[in-house]
Amino acid sequence: MPPLDHDRCYAAAASRDARFDGWFVTAVRTTGIYCRPSCPAITPKQTNVEFHHTAAAAQQRGFRACKRCRPDATPGSPDWNIRQDVVGRAMRLIADGVVERVGVPGLARQLGYSERHLNRLLTDEVGAGPLAVARAQRAQTARILIETTELTLTDVAFAAGFGSVRQFNDTIREVFAAAPSELRAASATRRDADGAANGAASVQLRLPTRPPFAAVEVLDFIGGRAIPGSERYDGADDQTEQPAVYRRVLDLPGGHGIVDLRTGGTPDAPAADHLVAKVVLTDWADLGTAVHRLRRLFDLDADPQAVDEHLRSQADLAPLVELAPGRRAPASVDPYETAVRAIIGQQISVAGARTVAGRIVEAVGAPLAVDDPVLTHAFPTPAALAEAPDDAFSMPTARRDTIRRLAAAVADGSLRLDVGVDPQEARARLLGLKGIGPWTADYVVMRGLGHPDTPLGGDLGVVHALRALGLDDRSSSVFDACAPWRSYAVHHLWASLDQPPTTSKPTTSKPTTKNPVSSTRTKARS
């Protein structure tokens, strides 16, 4: 990761520019606290501040989180979803809770590095080793549970991943400069004032993102592919003023969870900087993992200004960007599930794929213990799908056998599909399975693994969209010019089939503030 430019970081912090929240934190030596760049407090002298890539790095230096701006409640750095090197993959795995489940040795094994080498790589790049990064995430999860649930503080300690109550108490004091009981007392006052206390059965969270954010468009895209039985989508209703709501089952390490996501604001004016999530979990230790997977599903850590600015520079795509600034490239909560869905969707419509997938979920998926009239089953596990009977698959025999081969490969570990895998390695292994071609493999890389630069060549929707724009669908020149954001170009082209652009001239994009991380905006790394 490029070193932080002190002058540019200070300029961003002095202007309180919220666009840089999550890119770095400002640590103030005279007060011992660290803040997000947009903190409303009086700007300290430039000689009294230092800047760090992550909260974990600031905590390693002994700084505490600012109580006013709450720097742990910002969007994450887009770098970790863009980068495909070992550091980016490590950060994604840590965010997914791997260190809490298998420790640093297990993380190192998944990445194919020694613990010592991995610790050195992360310390050099982000200013903190894997344990420190996981500790910062643990503290954030604990704060959410303290402030939004009625769990006892002892239960919070173990649910957040701490090994003891003493470790929990010490960490919370060090990070937030307050005891857990003090955080709860303060949050109780806020909840009483807001009238929004949550019971122990669920927690409501605000998932921040960087504006602009085409919230309705991304909800419509994901919801339009909802599988009956494990997902449900209700679009916004202007007459009743009900926002768009997406619900789904999550298969998490500690059991199943159910999440409801909706836009903030109103149907007429959805919030441009967050989604609202209601989360119900079997095991509260899964909260951090659930939040991370939801953020990936909705691409909430993206840098939309950088993406839009680049795509607007392509004359053929500029009108599409103007239709929906801040359009995201949604990933998934489970790359394996996405791979199965991609095979189901070969050569059939989206509606047809939903129907077929719903039958498989009902026949093979595990029934949920909760009494929900709509969400009844989890998506089938790899082991269950590999052994499913023929009558569970209402599809051609060849496609059924391909799904079984994929599920068996994931179940026995010969095929890894998770956020820590190298996308190109995963693509090569997918292509090695009979029945999976380039389109399916690329779709899994783009949607399942969240790769931002996948052109998805040969996709029929993309071909039709290019032809509608009067472009040569056999030429790669359009997509080549969109690198390193070709996945976003795919989503704009898909959307254009439902909402063609007007013939008016695109508006001129506003000048953007340069990323303080380096003299140029962060590029995707292959």
Tab-separated table of C-alpha atoms in Angstrom, residues 30-356:
chain	number	residue	atom	x	y	z
A	30	THR	CA	-1.788	15.797	22.282
A	31	THR	CA	-5.089	14.095	23.153
A	32	GLY	CA	-4.216	10.434	22.501
A	33	ILE	CA	-7.294	9.855	20.342
A	34	TYR	CA	-7.816	8.940	16.697
A	35	CYS	CA	-10.631	10.237	14.499
A	36	ARG	CA	-12.195	9.816	11.087
A	37	PRO	CA	-11.189	12.557	8.579
A	38	SER	CA	-14.627	14.175	8.833
A	39	CYS	CA	-14.582	14.541	12.630
A	40	PRO	CA	-16.412	17.794	13.545
A	41	ALA	CA	-13.998	18.608	16.383
A	42	ILE	CA	-11.575	21.523	16.090
A	43	THR	CA	-8.792	20.626	13.669
A	44	PRO	CA	-5.529	20.073	15.580
A	45	LYS	CA	-2.227	21.595	14.531
A	46	GLN	CA	-0.552	19.735	11.700
A	47	THR	CA	2.536	19.128	13.844
A	48	ASN	CA	0.399	17.330	16.436
A	49	VAL	CA	-1.132	14.687	14.173
A	50	GLU	CA	-0.093	11.498	12.463
A	51	PHE	CA	-2.051	9.403	9.991
A	52	HIS	CA	-2.585	5.640	9.827
A	53	HIS	CA	-4.116	3.339	7.237
A	54	THR	CA	-6.212	1.473	9.819
A	55	ALA	CA	-7.732	1.847	13.263
A	56	ALA	CA	-5.696	-1.185	14.304
A	57	ALA	CA	-2.469	0.664	13.521
A	58	ALA	CA	-3.584	3.666	15.575
A	59	GLN	CA	-4.538	1.397	18.472
A	60	GLN	CA	-1.126	-0.277	18.268
A	61	ARG	CA	0.404	3.155	18.823
A	62	GLY	CA	-1.731	3.639	21.953
A	63	PHE	CA	-4.445	5.925	20.541
A	64	ARG	CA	-8.107	5.628	21.619
A	65	ALA	CA	-11.195	6.012	19.426
A	66	CYS	CA	-12.875	9.415	19.406
A	67	LYS	CA	-16.231	9.318	21.214
A	68	ARG	CA	-17.607	12.120	19.061
A	69	CYS	CA	-16.979	10.909	15.513
A	70	ARG	CA	-16.786	7.137	16.232
A	71	PRO	CA	-14.162	6.243	13.601
A	72	ASP	CA	-15.005	2.535	13.844
A	73	ALA	CA	-18.439	3.221	12.300
A	74	THR	CA	-17.192	4.268	8.853
A	75	PRO	CA	-17.126	2.415	5.518
A	76	GLY	CA	-14.106	0.166	5.139
A	77	SER	CA	-11.226	0.888	2.817
A	78	PRO	CA	-11.994	-0.037	-0.815
A	79	ASP	CA	-8.427	-1.347	-1.033
A	80	TRP	CA	-9.269	-4.638	0.643
A	81	ASN	CA	-11.930	-5.527	-1.919
A	82	ILE	CA	-9.781	-4.377	-4.841
A	83	ARG	CA	-6.450	-5.902	-3.963
A	84	GLN	CA	-5.863	-9.532	-4.900
A	85	ASP	CA	-2.432	-9.873	-3.281
A	86	VAL	CA	-1.865	-11.704	-0.004
A	87	VAL	CA	-2.449	-8.592	2.141
A	88	GLY	CA	-5.814	-7.852	0.544
A	89	ARG	CA	-6.875	-11.499	0.840
A	90	ALA	CA	-5.699	-11.601	4.472
A	91	MET	CA	-7.683	-8.492	5.372
A	92	ARG	CA	-10.835	-9.972	3.806
A	93	LEU	CA	-10.395	-13.230	5.715
A	94	ILE	CA	-9.794	-11.405	8.999
A	95	ALA	CA	-12.951	-9.350	8.421
A	96	ASP	CA	-14.824	-12.615	7.793
A	97	GLY	CA	-13.782	-13.846	11.257
A	98	VAL	CA	-11.140	-16.420	10.296
A	99	VAL	CA	-8.742	-15.389	13.074
A	100	GLU	CA	-11.516	-15.790	15.651
A	101	ARG	CA	-12.279	-19.294	14.360
A	102	VAL	CA	-8.872	-20.798	13.563
A	103	GLY	CA	-6.357	-18.248	14.866
A	104	VAL	CA	-3.410	-16.700	13.039
A	105	PRO	CA	-1.901	-20.160	12.272
A	106	GLY	CA	-5.099	-21.125	10.415
A	107	LEU	CA	-5.137	-17.807	8.564
A	108	ALA	CA	-1.524	-18.315	7.484
A	109	ARG	CA	-2.281	-21.847	6.279
A	110	GLN	CA	-5.199	-20.657	4.154
A	111	LEU	CA	-2.951	-18.076	2.511
A	112	GLY	CA	0.034	-20.423	2.107
A	113	TYR	CA	2.457	-18.296	4.152
A	114	SER	CA	4.261	-18.719	7.448
A	115	GLU	CA	2.878	-16.831	10.456
A	116	ARG	CA	6.069	-14.794	10.702
A	117	HIS	CA	6.022	-13.755	7.050
A	118	LEU	CA	2.303	-12.916	7.163
A	119	ASN	CA	2.762	-10.801	10.286
A	120	ARG	CA	5.614	-8.911	8.614
A	121	LEU	CA	3.598	-8.293	5.432
A	122	LEU	CA	0.588	-6.881	7.289
A	123	THR	CA	2.695	-4.796	9.664
A	124	ASP	CA	4.591	-3.262	6.737
A	125	GLU	CA	1.408	-2.565	4.761
A	126	VAL	CA	-1.247	-1.576	7.324
A	127	GLY	CA	0.800	-0.851	10.441
A	128	ALA	CA	-0.525	-3.801	12.460
A	129	GLY	CA	-0.286	-7.579	12.397
A	130	PRO	CA	-3.238	-9.963	11.994
A	131	LEU	CA	-3.850	-10.254	15.745
A	132	ALA	CA	-4.039	-6.476	16.137
A	133	VAL	CA	-6.375	-6.129	13.134
A	134	ALA	CA	-8.625	-8.858	14.546
A	135	ARG	CA	-8.537	-7.169	17.968
A	136	ALA	CA	-9.763	-3.895	16.449
A	137	GLN	CA	-12.599	-5.739	14.728
A	138	ARG	CA	-13.411	-7.564	17.987
A	139	ALA	CA	-13.664	-4.238	19.810
A	140	GLN	CA	-16.004	-2.855	17.146
A	141	THR	CA	-18.281	-5.916	17.383
A	142	ALA	CA	-18.316	-5.615	21.162
A	143	ARG	CA	-19.309	-1.949	20.997
A	144	ILE	CA	-22.233	-2.778	18.703
A	145	LEU	CA	-23.440	-5.524	21.047
A	146	ILE	CA	-23.013	-3.332	24.127
A	147	GLU	CA	-24.968	-0.457	22.634
A	148	THR	CA	-27.710	-2.243	20.695
A	149	THR	CA	-28.579	-5.428	22.616
A	150	GLU	CA	-29.592	-6.429	26.145
A	151	LEU	CA	-26.982	-9.205	26.333
A	152	THR	CA	-25.112	-9.299	29.625
A	153	LEU	CA	-21.625	-7.829	29.401
A	154	THR	CA	-20.162	-11.279	30.077
A	155	ASP	CA	-22.110	-12.675	27.115
A	156	VAL	CA	-20.970	-9.731	25.001
A	157	ALA	CA	-17.339	-10.479	25.857
A	158	PHE	CA	-17.460	-14.043	24.575
A	159	ALA	CA	-19.800	-13.295	21.677
A	160	ALA	CA	-17.340	-10.681	20.389
A	161	GLY	CA	-14.507	-13.238	20.507
A	162	PHE	CA	-12.611	-12.262	23.653
A	163	GLY	CA	-10.915	-15.055	25.571
A	164	SER	CA	-11.831	-13.672	28.987
A	165	VAL	CA	-13.894	-10.945	30.623
A	166	ARG	CA	-10.720	-9.277	31.823
A	167	GLN	CA	-9.348	-9.107	28.279
A	168	PHE	CA	-12.686	-7.690	27.142
A	169	ASN	CA	-12.714	-4.996	29.834
A	170	ASP	CA	-9.091	-4.001	29.201
A	171	THR	CA	-9.542	-3.776	25.430
A	172	ILE	CA	-12.738	-1.696	25.607
A	173	ARG	CA	-11.082	0.734	28.020
A	174	GLU	CA	-8.001	1.026	25.819
A	175	VAL	CA	-9.904	1.520	22.571
A	176	PHE	CA	-12.882	3.617	23.708
A	177	ALA	CA	-11.534	5.228	26.910
A	178	ALA	CA	-14.571	3.943	28.797
A	179	ALA	CA	-15.577	0.798	30.669
A	180	PRO	CA	-18.169	-1.466	28.974
A	181	SER	CA	-20.730	-0.496	31.632
A	182	GLU	CA	-20.173	3.187	30.826
A	183	LEU	CA	-20.727	2.576	27.098
A	184	ARG	CA	-23.956	0.750	27.898
A	185	ALA	CA	-25.190	3.489	30.205
A	186	ALA	CA	-24.540	6.125	27.552
A	187	SER	CA	-26.248	4.059	24.866
A	188	ALA	CA	-29.264	3.470	27.126
A	189	THR	CA	-29.717	7.227	27.378
A	190	ARG	CA	-29.625	7.529	23.583
A	191	ARG	CA	-32.054	4.641	23.113
A	192	ASP	CA	-34.487	6.128	25.634
A	193	ALA	CA	-34.312	9.437	23.792
A	194	ASP	CA	-34.815	7.771	20.410
A	195	GLY	CA	-37.382	5.224	21.576
A	196	ALA	CA	-35.518	2.531	19.660
A	197	ALA	CA	-34.208	-0.019	22.133
A	198	ASN	CA	-33.584	-3.502	20.750
A	199	GLY	CA	-34.280	-6.767	22.519
A	200	ALA	CA	-31.761	-9.563	22.737
A	201	ALA	CA	-33.375	-11.389	19.802
A	202	SER	CA	-32.238	-8.901	17.161
A	203	VAL	CA	-30.025	-5.926	16.521
A	204	GLN	CA	-30.552	-3.032	14.136
A	205	LEU	CA	-27.481	-1.584	12.477
A	206	ARG	CA	-26.666	1.280	10.180
A	207	LEU	CA	-24.337	0.075	7.397
A	208	PRO	CA	-22.488	3.168	6.158
A	209	THR	CA	-21.251	3.617	2.613
A	210	ARG	CA	-19.733	6.364	0.498
A	211	PRO	CA	-22.071	8.539	-1.570
A	212	PRO	CA	-23.261	8.601	-4.204
A	213	PHE	CA	-25.086	5.325	-3.618
A	214	ALA	CA	-27.680	3.954	-6.036
A	215	ALA	CA	-29.418	2.146	-3.176
A	216	VAL	CA	-32.693	1.290	-4.905
A	217	GLU	CA	-30.885	0.033	-8.001
A	218	VAL	CA	-28.645	-2.350	-6.061
A	219	LEU	CA	-31.579	-3.608	-3.968
A	220	ASP	CA	-33.621	-4.163	-7.134
A	221	PHE	CA	-30.759	-6.094	-8.726
A	222	ILE	CA	-30.198	-8.395	-5.747
A	223	GLY	CA	-33.876	-8.659	-4.889
A	224	GLY	CA	-34.831	-9.444	-8.476
A	225	ARG	CA	-32.796	-12.647	-8.150
A	226	ALA	CA	-34.141	-13.662	-4.735
A	227	ILE	CA	-34.600	-17.424	-4.300
A	228	PRO	CA	-38.005	-18.360	-2.840
A	229	GLY	CA	-37.643	-19.941	0.581
A	230	SER	CA	-34.238	-18.436	1.424
A	231	GLU	CA	-34.728	-14.844	0.193
A	232	ARG	CA	-37.556	-12.328	-0.169
A	233	TYR	CA	-37.716	-8.898	-1.782
A	234	ASP	CA	-40.432	-6.263	-1.568
A	235	GLY	CA	-39.814	-3.180	-3.669
A	236	ALA	CA	-40.457	0.351	-2.458
A	237	ASP	CA	-44.090	1.455	-2.349
A	238	ASP	CA	-44.524	5.194	-2.830
A	239	GLN	CA	-48.204	5.134	-1.860
A	240	THR	CA	-47.649	3.529	1.538
A	241	GLU	CA	-44.185	5.104	1.883
A	242	GLN	CA	-42.718	1.676	2.569
A	243	PRO	CA	-39.019	1.413	1.635
A	244	ALA	CA	-37.561	-1.437	-0.401
A	245	VAL	CA	-36.820	-4.405	1.897
A	246	TYR	CA	-34.587	-7.385	1.123
A	247	ARG	CA	-34.564	-10.394	3.464
A	248	ARG	CA	-32.430	-13.511	3.372
A	249	VAL	CA	-31.035	-16.434	5.345
A	250	LEU	CA	-27.323	-16.468	6.143
A	251	ASP	CA	-25.366	-19.674	6.719
A	252	LEU	CA	-22.802	-18.634	9.344
A	253	PRO	CA	-20.165	-20.536	11.357
A	254	GLY	CA	-22.334	-20.539	14.509
A	255	GLY	CA	-25.645	-21.356	12.812
A	256	HIS	CA	-28.229	-19.679	10.637
A	257	GLY	CA	-29.118	-16.010	10.726
A	258	ILE	CA	-31.842	-13.876	9.151
A	259	VAL	CA	-31.233	-10.341	7.938
A	260	ASP	CA	-33.597	-7.619	6.756
A	261	LEU	CA	-32.070	-4.771	4.755
A	262	ARG	CA	-33.789	-1.610	3.639
A	263	THR	CA	-32.902	1.801	2.385
A	264	GLY	CA	-32.557	4.669	4.801
A	265	GLY	CA	-34.559	7.827	4.291
A	266	THR	CA	-37.868	7.585	2.394
A	267	PRO	CA	-38.931	5.863	-0.841
A	268	ASP	CA	-38.907	9.264	-2.558
A	269	ALA	CA	-35.493	10.179	-1.166
A	270	PRO	CA	-33.518	7.087	-0.116
A	271	ALA	CA	-30.408	7.795	1.935
A	272	ALA	CA	-27.247	8.128	-0.134
A	273	ASP	CA	-24.856	7.059	2.607
A	274	HIS	CA	-26.196	3.927	4.318
A	275	LEU	CA	-28.492	0.928	4.454
A	276	VAL	CA	-30.355	-0.211	7.568
A	277	ALA	CA	-30.005	-3.847	8.616
A	278	LYS	CA	-31.915	-5.869	11.181
A	279	VAL	CA	-29.951	-8.979	12.125
A	280	VAL	CA	-31.172	-12.064	14.008
A	281	LEU	CA	-28.474	-14.641	14.804
A	282	THR	CA	-28.221	-18.061	16.380
A	283	ASP	CA	-24.811	-17.118	17.809
A	284	TRP	CA	-23.909	-13.467	18.434
A	285	ALA	CA	-20.259	-14.351	17.813
A	286	ASP	CA	-21.232	-14.340	14.120
A	287	LEU	CA	-22.199	-10.651	14.104
A	288	GLY	CA	-18.903	-9.383	12.674
A	289	THR	CA	-18.931	-12.075	9.982
A	290	ALA	CA	-22.547	-11.313	9.076
A	291	VAL	CA	-21.879	-7.582	8.753
A	292	HIS	CA	-18.809	-8.179	6.599
A	293	ARG	CA	-20.730	-10.473	4.247
A	294	LEU	CA	-23.581	-7.994	3.915
A	295	ARG	CA	-21.129	-5.207	3.134
A	296	ARG	CA	-19.615	-7.351	0.379
A	297	LEU	CA	-23.033	-8.318	-0.981
A	298	PHE	CA	-23.993	-4.662	-1.445
A	299	ASP	CA	-20.466	-3.443	-2.294
A	300	LEU	CA	-20.666	-0.886	0.518
A	301	ASP	CA	-16.898	-0.306	0.764
A	302	ALA	CA	-16.575	0.817	-2.861
A	303	ASP	CA	-15.144	4.191	-3.897
A	304	PRO	CA	-18.002	5.287	-6.190
A	305	GLN	CA	-16.501	8.639	-7.082
A	306	ALA	CA	-13.359	7.010	-8.457
A	307	VAL	CA	-15.394	4.430	-10.390
A	308	ASP	CA	-17.877	6.940	-11.814
A	309	GLU	CA	-15.164	9.401	-12.734
A	310	HIS	CA	-13.311	6.753	-14.717
A	311	LEU	CA	-16.372	5.328	-16.477
A	312	ARG	CA	-17.628	8.825	-17.334
A	313	SER	CA	-14.393	9.365	-19.249
A	314	GLN	CA	-15.623	6.724	-21.739
A	315	ALA	CA	-18.013	8.593	-24.018
A	316	ASP	CA	-20.090	5.484	-24.751
A	317	LEU	CA	-20.713	4.742	-21.062
A	318	ALA	CA	-21.041	8.278	-19.683
A	319	PRO	CA	-24.841	8.450	-20.288
A	320	LEU	CA	-25.289	5.174	-18.407
A	321	VAL	CA	-23.375	6.495	-15.396
A	322	GLU	CA	-25.524	9.635	-15.377
A	323	LEU	CA	-28.648	7.475	-15.046
A	324	ALA	CA	-27.460	5.970	-11.751
A	325	PRO	CA	-24.396	7.602	-10.174
A	326	GLY	CA	-22.964	5.369	-7.486
A	327	ARG	CA	-24.170	2.104	-9.022
A	328	ARG	CA	-22.495	-0.795	-7.245
A	329	ALA	CA	-21.139	-4.154	-8.412
A	330	PRO	CA	-22.771	-6.496	-5.861
A	331	ALA	CA	-20.792	-9.523	-4.710
A	332	SER	CA	-22.278	-12.290	-2.550
A	333	VAL	CA	-22.555	-13.653	0.972
A	334	ASP	CA	-21.209	-17.043	-0.186
A	335	PRO	CA	-19.162	-17.624	-3.366
A	336	TYR	CA	-20.173	-21.306	-3.415
A	337	GLU	CA	-23.857	-20.346	-3.493
A	338	THR	CA	-23.135	-17.944	-6.347
A	339	ALA	CA	-21.384	-20.703	-8.296
A	340	VAL	CA	-24.388	-23.016	-7.961
A	341	ARG	CA	-26.735	-20.227	-8.992
A	342	ALA	CA	-24.551	-19.456	-12.021
A	343	ILE	CA	-24.792	-23.056	-13.212
A	344	ILE	CA	-28.555	-23.095	-12.668
A	345	GLY	CA	-28.807	-19.892	-14.703
A	346	GLN	CA	-27.004	-21.235	-17.754
A	347	GLN	CA	-29.201	-20.612	-20.807
A	348	ILE	CA	-32.393	-19.799	-18.878
A	349	SER	CA	-34.009	-16.549	-17.780
A	350	VAL	CA	-33.551	-14.921	-14.371
A	351	ALA	CA	-37.144	-15.796	-13.469
A	352	GLY	CA	-36.635	-19.394	-14.534
A	353	ALA	CA	-33.430	-19.669	-12.531
A	354	ARG	CA	-35.207	-18.347	-9.408
A	355	THR	CA	-37.905	-20.992	-9.746
A	356	VAL	CA	-35.444	-23.855	-10.211
